[in-house]
Amino acid sequence: MQIDVKILDPRMNDNLPAYATPGSAGLDLRACLDAPLTLEPNAWQLVPTGMAIYLEDPGFAALILPRSGLGHKHGIVLGNLVGLIDSDYQGQLMVSAWNRSSTAFTIEPMERIAQLVVVPVVQAQFKVVQEFPASQRGEGGYGSTGKA
Ligand SMILES: O=c1ccn([C@H]2C[C@H](O)[C@@H](COP(=O)(O)OP(=O)(O)OP(=O)(O)O)O2)c(=O)[nH]1
Ligand SMILES: [Mg+2]
């Protein structure tokens, strides 16, 4: 599938996100910073990516997710946990970088800090009813099926 992209930072001309392997789901987003950004423990900052996308089709959205290496080894995850990019959003993709660790971490300019995944979306309509048809689970949840 093709997506319209606007390059907002000239450094992105040679650095457009690409799938790292044929089976990759995520496109790495870069920190378009002018200078290194140090995130103290529990600090978070909105980081520009230097690019905007326009999905256009409401049957798609994009998710911004942490990179596992940064998240697991350095505690750099997302201030909003997951970023949801609407199909009609045309502004710059922004990454809320949150240092959830107890050690300061410095993000270098153009470092790959998060990843974008394009996903299909179904827009549902609500239909108000008084009763649902019976299901096997019913209202059970929160461990109702047991542990083993
Ligand atoms: O990590 C993110 C999350 C969102 N966005 C952009 C794209 C998205 O379409 C828009 C709005 O996001 P969302 O709906 O999650 O935020 P909101 O707080 O509900 O704002 P709004 O009232 O603008 O919808 O902000 C980003 O660039 N990065
Ligand atoms: Mg919203």
Short mmCIF file of C-alpha atoms in Angstrom, two decimals, residues 17-136:
data_model
loop_
_atom_site.label_atom_id
_atom_site.label_comp_id
_atom_site.label_asym_id
_atom_site.label_seq_id
_atom_site.Cartn_x
_atom_site.Cartn_y
_atom_site.Cartn_z
CA PRO A 17 11.37 4.97 7.33
CA ALA A 18 11.68 1.61 5.62
CA TYR A 19 10.90 -1.96 6.62
CA ALA A 20 14.20 -3.40 7.95
CA THR A 21 13.42 -6.92 6.71
CA PRO A 22 10.82 -8.35 4.30
CA GLY A 23 8.76 -9.50 7.28
CA SER A 24 8.96 -6.33 9.36
CA ALA A 25 5.71 -4.84 10.63
CA GLY A 26 7.16 -1.60 11.94
CA LEU A 27 8.77 1.42 10.30
CA ASP A 28 11.28 3.07 12.60
CA LEU A 29 10.68 6.74 13.36
CA ARG A 30 13.64 9.04 13.95
CA ALA A 31 14.10 11.81 16.50
CA CYS A 32 14.46 14.95 14.39
CA LEU A 33 16.29 16.86 17.11
CA ASP A 34 18.78 19.70 16.66
CA ALA A 35 20.77 18.61 19.70
CA PRO A 36 20.95 15.56 21.98
CA LEU A 37 17.99 15.39 24.36
CA THR A 38 18.59 14.02 27.84
CA LEU A 39 15.55 12.56 29.53
CA GLU A 40 15.99 12.38 33.30
CA PRO A 41 14.31 9.50 35.15
CA ASN A 42 10.53 9.77 34.74
CA ALA A 43 10.81 12.74 32.33
CA TRP A 44 9.00 12.83 29.00
CA GLN A 45 9.20 15.11 25.96
CA LEU A 46 7.39 15.39 22.66
CA VAL A 47 9.90 14.57 19.94
CA PRO A 48 9.32 15.60 16.29
CA THR A 49 9.86 12.98 13.58
CA GLY A 50 10.34 15.38 10.66
CA MET A 51 7.54 13.80 8.66
CA ALA A 52 3.77 13.82 8.22
CA ILE A 53 1.62 11.10 6.70
CA TYR A 54 -1.92 11.22 5.36
CA LEU A 55 -3.57 7.81 5.40
CA GLU A 56 -6.82 9.28 3.99
CA ASP A 57 -8.76 5.98 4.00
CA PRO A 58 -10.74 5.61 7.29
CA GLY A 59 -10.18 1.88 6.92
CA PHE A 60 -6.60 2.40 8.13
CA ALA A 61 -4.82 3.89 11.14
CA ALA A 62 -1.24 3.88 12.30
CA LEU A 63 0.08 3.01 15.74
CA ILE A 64 3.25 4.41 17.27
CA LEU A 65 4.83 1.73 19.45
CA PRO A 66 8.05 1.57 21.48
CA ARG A 67 11.11 -0.17 20.09
CA SER A 68 11.72 -3.23 22.23
CA GLY A 69 15.45 -2.62 22.70
CA LEU A 70 14.99 0.95 23.89
CA GLY A 71 12.02 0.04 26.05
CA HIS A 72 13.48 -3.06 27.66
CA LYS A 73 17.13 -2.04 28.04
CA HIS A 74 16.79 1.69 28.64
CA GLY A 75 13.19 2.26 29.76
CA ILE A 76 12.42 4.56 26.83
CA VAL A 77 8.75 4.01 26.08
CA LEU A 78 5.87 6.32 25.18
CA GLY A 79 4.21 8.88 27.44
CA ASN A 80 0.87 7.89 25.94
CA LEU A 81 1.83 4.18 25.97
CA VAL A 82 0.60 3.84 22.36
CA GLY A 83 0.20 6.63 19.81
CA LEU A 84 -2.84 6.41 17.54
CA ILE A 85 -2.60 8.22 14.20
CA ASP A 86 -6.01 8.92 12.70
CA SER A 87 -6.50 8.47 8.96
CA ASP A 88 -7.33 12.18 8.62
CA TYR A 89 -4.34 13.50 10.61
CA GLN A 90 -2.00 15.57 8.47
CA GLY A 91 0.30 17.10 11.05
CA GLN A 92 3.81 16.06 11.97
CA LEU A 93 4.11 12.62 13.56
CA MET A 94 5.18 13.25 17.15
CA VAL A 95 6.62 10.76 19.61
CA SER A 96 6.04 11.23 23.32
CA ALA A 97 9.31 9.80 24.63
CA TRP A 98 9.11 8.81 28.30
CA ASN A 99 12.02 7.60 30.37
CA ARG A 100 10.35 5.20 32.80
CA SER A 101 13.74 4.02 34.12
CA SER A 102 15.78 5.27 37.07
CA THR A 103 18.72 6.30 34.84
CA ALA A 104 18.96 9.35 32.59
CA PHE A 105 18.95 8.55 28.86
CA THR A 106 20.14 10.75 26.01
CA ILE A 107 18.38 10.61 22.65
CA GLU A 108 20.74 11.54 19.83
CA PRO A 109 19.55 13.54 16.81
CA MET A 110 18.17 11.20 14.11
CA GLU A 111 18.21 8.19 16.44
CA ARG A 112 15.41 5.67 15.76
CA ILE A 113 13.20 6.08 18.83
CA ALA A 114 9.87 4.41 18.08
CA GLN A 115 8.09 2.52 15.33
CA LEU A 116 5.02 3.04 13.19
CA VAL A 117 2.66 0.19 12.32
CA VAL A 118 -0.13 0.68 9.78
CA VAL A 119 -3.23 -1.28 10.72
CA PRO A 120 -6.72 -1.89 9.30
CA VAL A 121 -9.61 -0.30 11.18
CA VAL A 122 -13.33 -0.97 11.27
CA GLN A 123 -15.51 2.01 12.15
CA ALA A 124 -18.42 0.57 14.14
CA GLN A 125 -21.90 2.04 14.54
CA PHE A 126 -23.70 1.63 17.87
CA LYS A 127 -27.12 -0.04 17.80
CA VAL A 128 -28.87 0.27 21.17
CA VAL A 129 -30.47 -3.00 22.45
CA GLN A 130 -32.08 -4.08 25.74
CA GLU A 131 -30.57 -7.60 25.85
CA PHE A 132 -27.67 -9.38 24.16
CA PRO A 133 -28.10 -12.90 22.77
CA ALA A 134 -26.57 -15.38 25.29
CA SER A 135 -22.86 -16.12 24.92
CA GLN A 136 -20.64 -18.72 26.57
#
